[in-house]
Amino acid sequence: MSDSKIQVKVGLQIQRIRELKGLSQQDLAAKCNFEKSNMSRLEAGKVNPTISTLEKVASALEINIIELFNF
């Protein structure tokens, strides 16, 4: 699997969980101390996030980081 496909899948998973929890992109970005535009790029799979970034997102979503890879 190429890097970009994984990035897109992780981004879609973040978006899915965020929506299930009733959070807007802005809400999640604020919880992670990110700009909304950065969250948008992350969810779109346009960036290759670090483990630290994914850890912040998982924490803000109140999930285990492994759930971000549960495609």
PDB file of C-alpha atoms in Angstrom:
ATOM      1  CA  MET A   1       0.000   0.000   0.000  1.00  0.00           C
ATOM      2  CA  SER A   2       1.419   3.381  -0.948  1.00  0.00           C
ATOM      3  CA  ASP A   3       1.945   6.127   1.604  1.00  0.00           C
ATOM      4  CA  SER A   4      -0.702   8.361   0.045  1.00  0.00           C
ATOM      5  CA  LYS A   5      -3.382   5.645   0.250  1.00  0.00           C
ATOM      6  CA  ILE A   6      -2.646   5.157   3.949  1.00  0.00           C
ATOM      7  CA  GLN A   7      -2.781   8.927   4.515  1.00  0.00           C
ATOM      8  CA  VAL A   8      -6.175   9.118   2.826  1.00  0.00           C
ATOM      9  CA  LYS A   9      -7.536   6.155   4.813  1.00  0.00           C
ATOM     10  CA  VAL A  10      -6.319   7.619   8.123  1.00  0.00           C
ATOM     11  CA  GLY A  11      -7.779  11.001   7.176  1.00  0.00           C
ATOM     12  CA  LEU A  12     -11.150   9.475   6.356  1.00  0.00           C
ATOM     13  CA  GLN A  13     -11.076   7.553   9.633  1.00  0.00           C
ATOM     14  CA  ILE A  14     -10.396  10.770  11.583  1.00  0.00           C
ATOM     15  CA  GLN A  15     -13.286  12.448   9.779  1.00  0.00           C
ATOM     16  CA  ARG A  16     -15.638   9.506  10.410  1.00  0.00           C
ATOM     17  CA  ILE A  17     -14.856   9.366  14.141  1.00  0.00           C
ATOM     18  CA  ARG A  18     -15.045  13.156  14.473  1.00  0.00           C
ATOM     19  CA  GLU A  19     -18.487  13.180  12.878  1.00  0.00           C
ATOM     20  CA  LEU A  20     -19.669  10.266  15.041  1.00  0.00           C
ATOM     21  CA  LYS A  21     -18.672  12.308  18.093  1.00  0.00           C
ATOM     22  CA  GLY A  22     -20.553  15.357  16.801  1.00  0.00           C
ATOM     23  CA  LEU A  23     -17.475  17.548  16.457  1.00  0.00           C
ATOM     24  CA  SER A  24     -16.850  20.073  13.703  1.00  0.00           C
ATOM     25  CA  GLN A  25     -13.450  20.271  12.058  1.00  0.00           C
ATOM     26  CA  GLN A  26     -12.954  23.555  13.899  1.00  0.00           C
ATOM     27  CA  ASP A  27     -13.795  21.911  17.251  1.00  0.00           C
ATOM     28  CA  LEU A  28     -11.316  19.091  16.702  1.00  0.00           C
ATOM     29  CA  ALA A  29      -8.634  21.456  15.433  1.00  0.00           C
ATOM     30  CA  ALA A  30      -9.036  23.610  18.548  1.00  0.00           C
ATOM     31  CA  LYS A  31      -8.794  20.555  20.841  1.00  0.00           C
ATOM     32  CA  CYS A  32      -5.540  19.598  19.070  1.00  0.00           C
ATOM     33  CA  ASN A  33      -4.228  23.184  19.027  1.00  0.00           C
ATOM     34  CA  PHE A  34      -4.088  23.064  15.195  1.00  0.00           C
ATOM     35  CA  GLU A  35      -5.327  25.507  12.596  1.00  0.00           C
ATOM     36  CA  LYS A  36      -8.576  24.380  10.949  1.00  0.00           C
ATOM     37  CA  SER A  37      -6.795  24.374   7.568  1.00  0.00           C
ATOM     38  CA  ASN A  38      -4.270  21.854   8.920  1.00  0.00           C
ATOM     39  CA  MET A  39      -7.090  19.607  10.146  1.00  0.00           C
ATOM     40  CA  SER A  40      -8.730  19.874   6.742  1.00  0.00           C
ATOM     41  CA  ARG A  41      -5.521  18.764   4.993  1.00  0.00           C
ATOM     42  CA  LEU A  42      -5.073  15.931   7.497  1.00  0.00           C
ATOM     43  CA  GLU A  43      -8.595  14.617   6.923  1.00  0.00           C
ATOM     44  CA  ALA A  44      -8.157  14.925   3.147  1.00  0.00           C
ATOM     45  CA  GLY A  45      -4.991  12.814   3.293  1.00  0.00           C
ATOM     46  CA  LYS A  46      -2.870  15.611   1.866  1.00  0.00           C
ATOM     47  CA  VAL A  47      -0.251  15.486   4.644  1.00  0.00           C
ATOM     48  CA  ASN A  48       1.848  12.723   6.132  1.00  0.00           C
ATOM     49  CA  PRO A  49       1.194  13.160   9.869  1.00  0.00           C
ATOM     50  CA  THR A  50       3.756  12.323  12.516  1.00  0.00           C
ATOM     51  CA  ILE A  51       2.977   9.869  15.284  1.00  0.00           C
ATOM     52  CA  SER A  52       2.826  12.861  17.668  1.00  0.00           C
ATOM     53  CA  THR A  53       0.164  14.491  15.502  1.00  0.00           C
ATOM     54  CA  LEU A  54      -1.884  11.298  15.388  1.00  0.00           C
ATOM     55  CA  GLU A  55      -1.489  10.929  19.151  1.00  0.00           C
ATOM     56  CA  LYS A  56      -2.897  14.453  19.680  1.00  0.00           C
ATOM     57  CA  VAL A  57      -5.837  13.725  17.380  1.00  0.00           C
ATOM     58  CA  ALA A  58      -6.584  10.393  19.066  1.00  0.00           C
ATOM     59  CA  SER A  59      -6.420  12.027  22.488  1.00  0.00           C
ATOM     60  CA  ALA A  60      -8.746  14.841  21.390  1.00  0.00           C
ATOM     61  CA  LEU A  61     -11.179  12.249  20.002  1.00  0.00           C
ATOM     62  CA  GLU A  62     -10.833  10.238  23.244  1.00  0.00           C
ATOM     63  CA  ILE A  63      -9.858   7.069  21.391  1.00  0.00           C
ATOM     64  CA  ASN A  64      -6.864   4.760  21.273  1.00  0.00           C
ATOM     65  CA  ILE A  65      -4.490   5.729  18.447  1.00  0.00           C
ATOM     66  CA  ILE A  66      -4.860   2.251  16.921  1.00  0.00           C
ATOM     67  CA  GLU A  67      -8.488   3.102  16.065  1.00  0.00           C
ATOM     68  CA  LEU A  68      -7.177   5.550  13.462  1.00  0.00           C
ATOM     69  CA  PHE A  69      -5.850   2.538  11.539  1.00  0.00           C
ATOM     70  CA  ASN A  70      -9.015   0.438  11.873  1.00  0.00           C
ATOM     71  CA  PHE A  71     -10.106   0.696   8.224  1.00  0.00           C
TER      72      PHE A  71
END
